[in-house]
Coordinates of C-alpha atoms in Angstrom, one line a residue:
Chain A
G1 CA 40.7 95.2 146.9
Q2 CA 40.2 97.8 144.3
Q3 CA 39.2 96.0 141.0
V4 CA 39.8 99.1 138.9
K5 CA 42.6 101.4 139.8
Q6 CA 43.9 104.7 138.6
S7 CA 47.4 105.0 140.1
S8 CA 47.8 108.7 139.4
P9 CA 45.4 111.0 141.4
S10 CA 46.5 114.0 139.4
L11 CA 48.3 115.0 136.1
T12 CA 49.3 118.3 134.7
V13 CA 49.9 118.8 131.0
Q14 CA 50.8 121.9 129.0
E15 CA 48.3 123.2 126.5
G16 CA 48.8 121.5 123.2
G17 CA 50.5 118.5 124.7
I18 CA 49.3 114.9 125.0
S19 CA 47.5 113.8 128.1
I20 CA 47.8 110.1 129.0
L21 CA 45.5 108.7 131.6
N22 CA 46.0 105.2 132.8
C23 CA 43.8 102.5 134.4
D24 CA 44.5 99.0 135.6
Y25 CA 42.0 96.3 136.3
E26 CA 42.1 92.9 138.0
N27 CA 39.3 90.9 136.6
D28 CA 40.2 89.3 133.2
M29 CA 36.5 88.6 132.6
F30 CA 36.0 92.3 132.0
D31 CA 35.1 93.0 128.4
Y32 CA 33.9 96.6 128.4
F33 CA 36.1 99.6 129.2
A34 CA 35.0 103.2 129.4
W35 CA 36.2 106.7 130.3
Y36 CA 33.9 109.2 132.0
K37 CA 34.7 112.9 132.4
K38 CA 33.6 114.9 135.4
Y39 CA 33.7 118.7 136.0
P40 CA 33.6 120.0 139.6
D41 CA 30.1 120.0 140.9
N42 CA 28.8 118.2 137.8
S43 CA 27.8 114.7 137.0
P44 CA 30.1 112.2 135.1
T45 CA 29.5 111.9 131.4
L46 CA 30.6 109.2 129.1
L47 CA 33.6 110.2 126.9
I48 CA 34.5 107.0 125.0
S49 CA 34.2 103.3 125.5
V50 CA 35.7 100.2 123.9
R51 CA 34.8 96.5 123.9
S52 CA 37.4 93.8 124.4
N53 CA 37.5 92.7 120.8
V54 CA 39.5 95.8 119.8
D55 CA 42.8 97.1 121.0
K56 CA 42.2 100.7 120.1
R57 CA 39.5 103.2 119.4
E58 CA 39.8 106.7 118.2
D59 CA 37.3 109.5 118.4
G60 CA 38.6 113.0 117.5
R61 CA 41.3 113.9 119.9
L62 CA 40.6 110.9 122.1
T63 CA 42.1 107.4 121.7
V64 CA 41.6 104.5 124.0
F65 CA 44.3 101.8 124.0
L66 CA 43.4 98.4 125.5
N67 CA 46.1 96.0 126.6
K68 CA 44.2 92.9 127.7
S69 CA 47.3 90.8 128.6
G70 CA 48.5 93.5 130.8
K71 CA 45.0 94.3 132.2
H72 CA 45.5 97.9 131.4
F73 CA 43.8 100.6 129.4
S74 CA 44.6 104.2 128.8
L75 CA 43.1 107.4 127.4
H76 CA 45.2 109.6 125.2
I77 CA 44.0 113.2 124.6
T78 CA 46.0 115.0 121.9
A79 CA 46.3 118.7 121.6
S80 CA 45.1 119.1 125.2
Q81 CA 43.2 122.3 125.9
P82 CA 42.3 124.1 129.1
E83 CA 38.7 122.9 128.8
D84 CA 40.0 119.4 129.1
T85 CA 40.7 120.2 132.8
A86 CA 38.5 117.8 134.7
V87 CA 38.5 114.6 136.7
Y88 CA 38.6 111.5 134.4
L89 CA 37.1 108.2 135.7
C90 CA 37.9 104.9 134.1
A91 CA 35.4 102.1 134.4
A92 CA 35.2 98.4 133.5
G93 CA 32.7 95.7 133.5
G94 CA 31.9 92.1 132.4
N95 CA 28.9 90.9 130.7
Q96 CA 28.3 87.6 132.4
G97 CA 24.6 86.9 132.6
G98 CA 23.8 90.4 131.2
S99 CA 25.5 92.1 134.1
A100 CA 24.8 95.8 134.4
K101 CA 27.5 96.6 136.9
L102 CA 30.4 98.9 136.1
I103 CA 33.4 99.3 138.4
F104 CA 34.9 102.8 138.5
G105 CA 38.4 103.8 139.3
E106 CA 39.2 106.5 141.9
G107 CA 39.7 109.2 139.2
T108 CA 42.6 111.3 137.9
K109 CA 42.4 115.0 138.0
L110 CA 43.8 116.4 134.8
T111 CA 44.9 120.0 134.7
V112 CA 45.8 121.5 131.3
S113 CA 47.9 124.7 131.9
S114 CA 48.0 127.4 129.3
Chain B
D1 CA 15.9 115.4 126.0
M2 CA 17.5 112.5 128.0
K3 CA 17.6 113.4 131.6
V4 CA 18.2 112.0 135.1
T5 CA 17.0 114.1 137.9
Q6 CA 17.8 114.0 141.7
M7 CA 16.0 115.5 144.6
P8 CA 17.0 117.1 146.8
R9 CA 20.3 118.6 145.6
Y10 CA 21.5 119.5 149.1
L11 CA 20.5 118.0 152.4
I12 CA 21.6 118.4 156.0
K13 CA 20.4 115.8 158.5
R14 CA 21.2 114.9 162.1
M15 CA 22.6 111.5 163.0
G16 CA 19.8 109.0 163.5
E17 CA 17.3 110.8 161.2
N18 CA 15.9 109.1 158.2
V19 CA 16.9 110.2 154.7
L20 CA 15.1 109.8 151.4
L21 CA 16.9 110.6 148.1
E22 CA 14.8 110.5 145.0
C23 CA 15.9 109.8 141.4
G24 CA 13.9 110.0 138.2
Q25 CA 14.7 109.3 134.5
D26 CA 12.7 110.0 131.4
M27 CA 14.4 107.5 129.1
S28 CA 12.5 104.3 130.0
H29 CA 15.8 102.8 131.0
E30 CA 15.5 99.4 132.7
T31 CA 18.6 99.7 134.9
M32 CA 19.2 102.3 137.5
Y33 CA 22.0 102.8 140.0
W34 CA 22.9 104.6 143.2
Y35 CA 26.5 105.5 143.8
R36 CA 28.4 107.5 146.4
Q37 CA 31.5 109.5 145.7
D38 CA 34.1 110.3 148.3
P39 CA 37.5 111.9 147.9
G40 CA 40.1 109.3 146.7
L41 CA 37.5 106.5 146.3
G42 CA 35.8 107.4 143.1
L43 CA 32.3 106.1 142.5
Q44 CA 31.2 103.3 144.7
L45 CA 28.1 101.3 143.8
I46 CA 25.5 101.1 146.6
Y47 CA 22.6 99.4 144.8
I48 CA 21.6 98.5 141.3
S49 CA 18.1 98.0 140.0
Y50 CA 17.4 95.9 136.9
D51 CA 13.7 96.9 136.8
V52 CA 10.7 97.4 139.0
D53 CA 11.1 95.5 142.3
S54 CA 14.3 93.8 141.0
N55 CA 17.1 95.3 143.1
S56 CA 20.5 94.0 143.9
E57 CA 23.2 95.0 146.4
G58 CA 26.2 96.8 145.0
D59 CA 29.6 96.9 146.7
I60 CA 28.7 99.0 149.7
P61 CA 25.0 98.4 150.5
K62 CA 25.3 98.4 154.3
G63 CA 23.2 101.1 155.9
Y64 CA 21.1 101.7 152.8
R65 CA 18.0 100.3 151.1
V66 CA 16.3 101.1 147.9
S67 CA 12.8 101.1 146.4
R68 CA 11.8 100.9 142.8
K69 CA 8.0 100.8 142.3
K70 CA 8.0 102.5 138.9
R71 CA 10.6 102.1 136.1
E72 CA 11.3 105.8 136.0
H73 CA 11.8 106.3 139.8
F74 CA 14.5 104.9 142.1
S75 CA 14.8 105.9 145.7
L76 CA 17.6 105.5 148.2
I77 CA 16.7 105.3 151.8
L78 CA 19.0 105.7 154.8
D79 CA 17.3 104.5 158.0
S80 CA 19.0 106.2 160.9
A81 CA 21.7 108.2 159.1
K82 CA 25.3 108.0 160.3
T83 CA 28.0 110.7 160.1
N84 CA 30.0 108.4 157.8
Q85 CA 27.2 108.5 155.3
T86 CA 28.1 112.2 154.6
S87 CA 28.9 112.1 150.9
V88 CA 27.8 113.0 147.4
Y89 CA 25.3 110.6 146.0
F90 CA 24.8 110.0 142.3
C91 CA 22.0 108.3 140.6
A92 CA 22.4 106.9 137.1
S93 CA 20.4 105.0 134.6
S94 CA 21.3 102.9 131.5
F95 CA 19.2 101.1 128.9
R96 CA 20.0 97.6 130.2
T97 CA 23.5 96.2 130.5
N98 CA 26.9 97.7 131.6
Q99 CA 27.8 98.1 128.0
D100 CA 25.2 100.8 127.6
T101 CA 26.0 104.4 128.5
Q102 CA 25.2 105.3 132.0
Y103 CA 23.5 108.7 132.4
F104 CA 24.1 110.4 135.7
G105 CA 22.0 112.8 137.7
P106 CA 23.4 116.0 139.1
G107 CA 24.2 114.5 142.5
T108 CA 22.9 115.1 146.0
R109 CA 25.2 116.5 148.7
L110 CA 24.3 114.9 152.0
L111 CA 25.7 116.2 155.3
V112 CA 25.0 114.1 158.4
L113 CA 25.8 116.0 161.6

């Protein structure tokens, strides 16, 4: 089964609004959570990440919320802009034995309309 | 300038032919990855390499093998390509663990006819 799941394949938000992207995971040993952004015909790039010892991390217009008991994390983008239009991939991983493996979700295509 | 390169960027092969995808990084990263991306499936890990000659299967290794003889190079090999291996292949590298940023290459679009 899919260990990391993004239930919404697409999301449309008005310019200036808040974009909320959601991700669910199954493995409660995961302790690292990340969001990557991917433009069409481009490679994914890391946006923001958080370790399991915090519930929230802010970076400019981006905030990651982590709900460990619910095995859920989300990315909030405030003041959404047309250039935020992209595919957003969530990813999670555990660090048992120095694991280097990240599990990615299927991606959510965000469209910010002006 | 931190960079992951992939060659070729586009490739068309016939079913049964061998395929070699190359990846390079200039950051002296220990860990390198090969993923494939298909619509609705996100990035699926094919193989992971922890260093030279230290490779492990990912989630979908069947039909693929890898080679890492130098830290900066990681190759993905398809012996006798199949049509269901048509996909976009991404290489990535990270310093060491999964809590280090993964840097991705530009991707290789492979079409197997």
